[in-house]
Amino acid sequence: EKTGGAKQGSPSTSGLSPIVVKYLSHAAKAARGATIRCAPYLLEIIKQSLSWRVDSISRRKENKCNKDGKSSSEGITTKLVKLDENVLAALEKLITMLTDASIDSRNFDSFEFRKISIDVNDAVVRFLRDLFSVLEVTSVHKLILVYFSRFVIKEGKHWHDRDSKSTGLRCSWETTKLRLNAVTLFVRFPEFMKVNIPLMDSWKAWPDGSSVGST
């Protein structure tokens, strides 16, 4: 009897008592939505920082051109930049984590978490869309492919296709809506065709009678 009582009150393998583990688990579950809720602000800060750095480099080149006696129009033109491999890898990791958090099937057990996942997903897509004005097109394409790949890759995330018992939502339907929202945000980008036309010209399977340039 003493042995059984000792086992019942003994700490878990983590070294914490069962009561502490229970409350930590509850707190982590409650904080899950609050954690990704901050993602839009984080992405905006990153975008502003990248834009400031690109503008700073452009102004530095402009000042150098003026000192060398070159025409100011050469210095005013801001070229799209290519990120360092480490920075680009960090962005890929960030996009992966935020996308996985958005399509987590547990989000659809609560209408509040569902709203948060929609907001975060839209923020990620807008962030990627706005990068077309800062980074080289190939870099942005790579990040976009990373984003869309998370919808089809099952490894590394918590997702199950099921009907939620609390909300009645089908997880696969909700993730499809997130993808449709993403496509809509990309297509509504005014310069989408102009930016991507070099890539789209390489596609050979356009339907007869369609014109990329006139679409």
PDB file of C-alpha atoms in Angstrom, residues 13-114:
ATOM      1  CA  THR A  13       9.490  11.682 -15.956  1.00  0.00           C
ATOM      2  CA  SER A  14      10.013  15.422 -16.499  1.00  0.00           C
ATOM      3  CA  GLY A  15      10.676  15.915 -12.800  1.00  0.00           C
ATOM      4  CA  LEU A  16       7.424  17.851 -12.230  1.00  0.00           C
ATOM      5  CA  SER A  17       4.472  16.789 -10.144  1.00  0.00           C
ATOM      6  CA  PRO A  18       1.329  15.604 -12.013  1.00  0.00           C
ATOM      7  CA  ILE A  19      -0.577  18.696 -10.850  1.00  0.00           C
ATOM      8  CA  VAL A  20       2.047  21.031 -12.328  1.00  0.00           C
ATOM      9  CA  VAL A  21       2.113  19.048 -15.577  1.00  0.00           C
ATOM     10  CA  LYS A  22      -1.674  19.272 -15.799  1.00  0.00           C
ATOM     11  CA  TYR A  23      -1.752  23.060 -15.347  1.00  0.00           C
ATOM     12  CA  LEU A  24       1.182  23.592 -17.730  1.00  0.00           C
ATOM     13  CA  SER A  25      -0.610  21.531 -20.365  1.00  0.00           C
ATOM     14  CA  HIS A  26      -3.766  23.586 -19.894  1.00  0.00           C
ATOM     15  CA  ALA A  27      -1.815  26.857 -20.090  1.00  0.00           C
ATOM     16  CA  ALA A  28      -0.001  25.728 -23.256  1.00  0.00           C
ATOM     17  CA  LYS A  29      -3.296  24.829 -24.906  1.00  0.00           C
ATOM     18  CA  ALA A  30      -4.778  28.219 -24.002  1.00  0.00           C
ATOM     19  CA  ALA A  31      -1.706  30.077 -25.270  1.00  0.00           C
ATOM     20  CA  ARG A  32      -1.610  28.277 -28.637  1.00  0.00           C
ATOM     21  CA  GLY A  33      -3.937  30.746 -30.319  1.00  0.00           C
ATOM     22  CA  ALA A  34      -2.298  33.768 -28.700  1.00  0.00           C
ATOM     23  CA  THR A  35       1.112  32.668 -29.972  1.00  0.00           C
ATOM     24  CA  ILE A  36       0.276  32.639 -33.683  1.00  0.00           C
ATOM     25  CA  ARG A  37      -2.014  35.657 -33.231  1.00  0.00           C
ATOM     26  CA  CYS A  38       1.168  37.779 -33.068  1.00  0.00           C
ATOM     27  CA  ALA A  39       2.371  36.481 -36.458  1.00  0.00           C
ATOM     28  CA  PRO A  40       0.919  39.353 -38.564  1.00  0.00           C
ATOM     29  CA  TYR A  41       2.839  41.893 -36.481  1.00  0.00           C
ATOM     30  CA  LEU A  42       6.047  39.866 -36.750  1.00  0.00           C
ATOM     31  CA  LEU A  43       5.717  39.617 -40.543  1.00  0.00           C
ATOM     32  CA  GLU A  44       5.063  43.343 -40.829  1.00  0.00           C
ATOM     33  CA  ILE A  45       8.199  44.102 -38.805  1.00  0.00           C
ATOM     34  CA  ILE A  46      10.272  41.807 -41.035  1.00  0.00           C
ATOM     35  CA  LYS A  47       8.866  43.396 -44.175  1.00  0.00           C
ATOM     36  CA  GLN A  48       9.532  46.921 -42.930  1.00  0.00           C
ATOM     37  CA  SER A  49      13.069  45.938 -41.922  1.00  0.00           C
ATOM     38  CA  LEU A  50      13.834  44.416 -45.332  1.00  0.00           C
ATOM     39  CA  SER A  51      12.380  47.442 -47.120  1.00  0.00           C
ATOM     40  CA  TRP A  52      14.443  49.812 -44.989  1.00  0.00           C
ATOM     41  CA  ARG A  53      17.639  47.873 -45.688  1.00  0.00           C
ATOM     42  CA  VAL A  54      16.995  47.804 -49.437  1.00  0.00           C
ATOM     43  CA  ASP A  55      16.220  51.522 -49.440  1.00  0.00           C
ATOM     44  CA  SER A  56      19.388  52.193 -47.429  1.00  0.00           C
ATOM     45  CA  ILE A  57      21.507  50.293 -49.961  1.00  0.00           C
ATOM     46  CA  SER A  58      19.836  52.151 -52.814  1.00  0.00           C
ATOM     47  CA  ARG A  59      20.523  55.539 -51.252  1.00  0.00           C
ATOM     48  CA  ARG A  60      24.123  54.562 -50.589  1.00  0.00           C
ATOM     49  CA  LYS A  61      24.580  53.659 -54.262  1.00  0.00           C
ATOM     50  CA  GLU A  62      22.896  56.901 -55.293  1.00  0.00           C
ATOM     51  CA  ASN A  63      25.281  58.953 -53.165  1.00  0.00           C
ATOM     52  CA  LYS A  64      28.226  57.071 -54.639  1.00  0.00           C
ATOM     53  CA  CYS A  65      26.970  57.746 -58.187  1.00  0.00           C
ATOM     54  CA  ASN A  66      26.633  61.449 -57.394  1.00  0.00           C
ATOM     55  CA  LYS A  67      30.209  61.561 -56.070  1.00  0.00           C
ATOM     56  CA  ASP A  68      31.480  59.796 -59.195  1.00  0.00           C
ATOM     57  CA  GLY A  69      29.672  62.309 -61.416  1.00  0.00           C
ATOM     58  CA  LYS A  70      27.240  59.803 -62.917  1.00  0.00           C
ATOM     59  CA  SER A  71      23.667  60.725 -63.802  1.00  0.00           C
ATOM     60  CA  SER A  72      21.303  60.646 -60.835  1.00  0.00           C
ATOM     61  CA  SER A  73      18.787  58.495 -62.721  1.00  0.00           C
ATOM     62  CA  GLU A  74      21.165  55.541 -62.483  1.00  0.00           C
ATOM     63  CA  GLY A  75      21.330  55.823 -58.747  1.00  0.00           C
ATOM     64  CA  ILE A  76      17.582  56.331 -58.220  1.00  0.00           C
ATOM     65  CA  THR A  77      16.647  53.000 -59.762  1.00  0.00           C
ATOM     66  CA  THR A  78      16.174  50.430 -56.990  1.00  0.00           C
ATOM     67  CA  LYS A  79      16.981  46.890 -58.032  1.00  0.00           C
ATOM     68  CA  LEU A  80      15.457  43.831 -56.454  1.00  0.00           C
ATOM     69  CA  VAL A  81      17.843  42.178 -54.029  1.00  0.00           C
ATOM     70  CA  LYS A  82      18.885  38.586 -53.435  1.00  0.00           C
ATOM     71  CA  LEU A  83      18.938  37.463 -49.830  1.00  0.00           C
ATOM     72  CA  ASP A  84      21.793  35.686 -48.137  1.00  0.00           C
ATOM     73  CA  GLU A  85      21.235  31.915 -48.043  1.00  0.00           C
ATOM     74  CA  ASN A  86      21.025  31.903 -44.239  1.00  0.00           C
ATOM     75  CA  VAL A  87      18.411  34.677 -44.194  1.00  0.00           C
ATOM     76  CA  LEU A  88      16.394  32.978 -46.939  1.00  0.00           C
ATOM     77  CA  ALA A  89      16.556  29.670 -45.039  1.00  0.00           C
ATOM     78  CA  ALA A  90      15.316  31.452 -41.899  1.00  0.00           C
ATOM     79  CA  LEU A  91      12.376  32.893 -43.845  1.00  0.00           C
ATOM     80  CA  GLU A  92      11.573  29.442 -45.220  1.00  0.00           C
ATOM     81  CA  LYS A  93      11.545  28.067 -41.680  1.00  0.00           C
ATOM     82  CA  LEU A  94       9.301  30.900 -40.487  1.00  0.00           C
ATOM     83  CA  ILE A  95       6.843  30.404 -43.353  1.00  0.00           C
ATOM     84  CA  THR A  96       6.811  26.670 -42.619  1.00  0.00           C
ATOM     85  CA  MET A  97       6.074  27.137 -38.912  1.00  0.00           C
ATOM     86  CA  LEU A  98       3.341  29.742 -39.426  1.00  0.00           C
ATOM     87  CA  THR A  99       1.641  27.767 -42.196  1.00  0.00           C
ATOM     88  CA  ASP A 100       1.722  24.579 -40.135  1.00  0.00           C
ATOM     89  CA  ALA A 101       0.234  26.473 -37.195  1.00  0.00           C
ATOM     90  CA  SER A 102      -2.523  27.887 -39.415  1.00  0.00           C
ATOM     91  CA  ILE A 103      -3.621  24.533 -40.840  1.00  0.00           C
ATOM     92  CA  ASP A 104      -3.362  22.652 -37.537  1.00  0.00           C
ATOM     93  CA  SER A 105      -6.544  20.564 -37.426  1.00  0.00           C
ATOM     94  CA  ARG A 106      -7.046  21.477 -33.748  1.00  0.00           C
ATOM     95  CA  ASN A 107      -7.765  25.063 -34.836  1.00  0.00           C
ATOM     96  CA  PHE A 108     -11.097  23.981 -36.270  1.00  0.00           C
ATOM     97  CA  ASP A 109     -12.359  22.720 -32.913  1.00  0.00           C
ATOM     98  CA  SER A 110     -12.984  26.347 -31.968  1.00  0.00           C
ATOM     99  CA  PHE A 111     -14.449  29.175 -34.021  1.00  0.00           C
ATOM    100  CA  GLU A 112     -12.064  31.582 -32.254  1.00  0.00           C
ATOM    101  CA  PHE A 113      -8.977  29.569 -33.262  1.00  0.00           C
ATOM    102  CA  ARG A 114     -10.415  29.162 -36.770  1.00  0.00           C
TER     103      ARG A 114
END
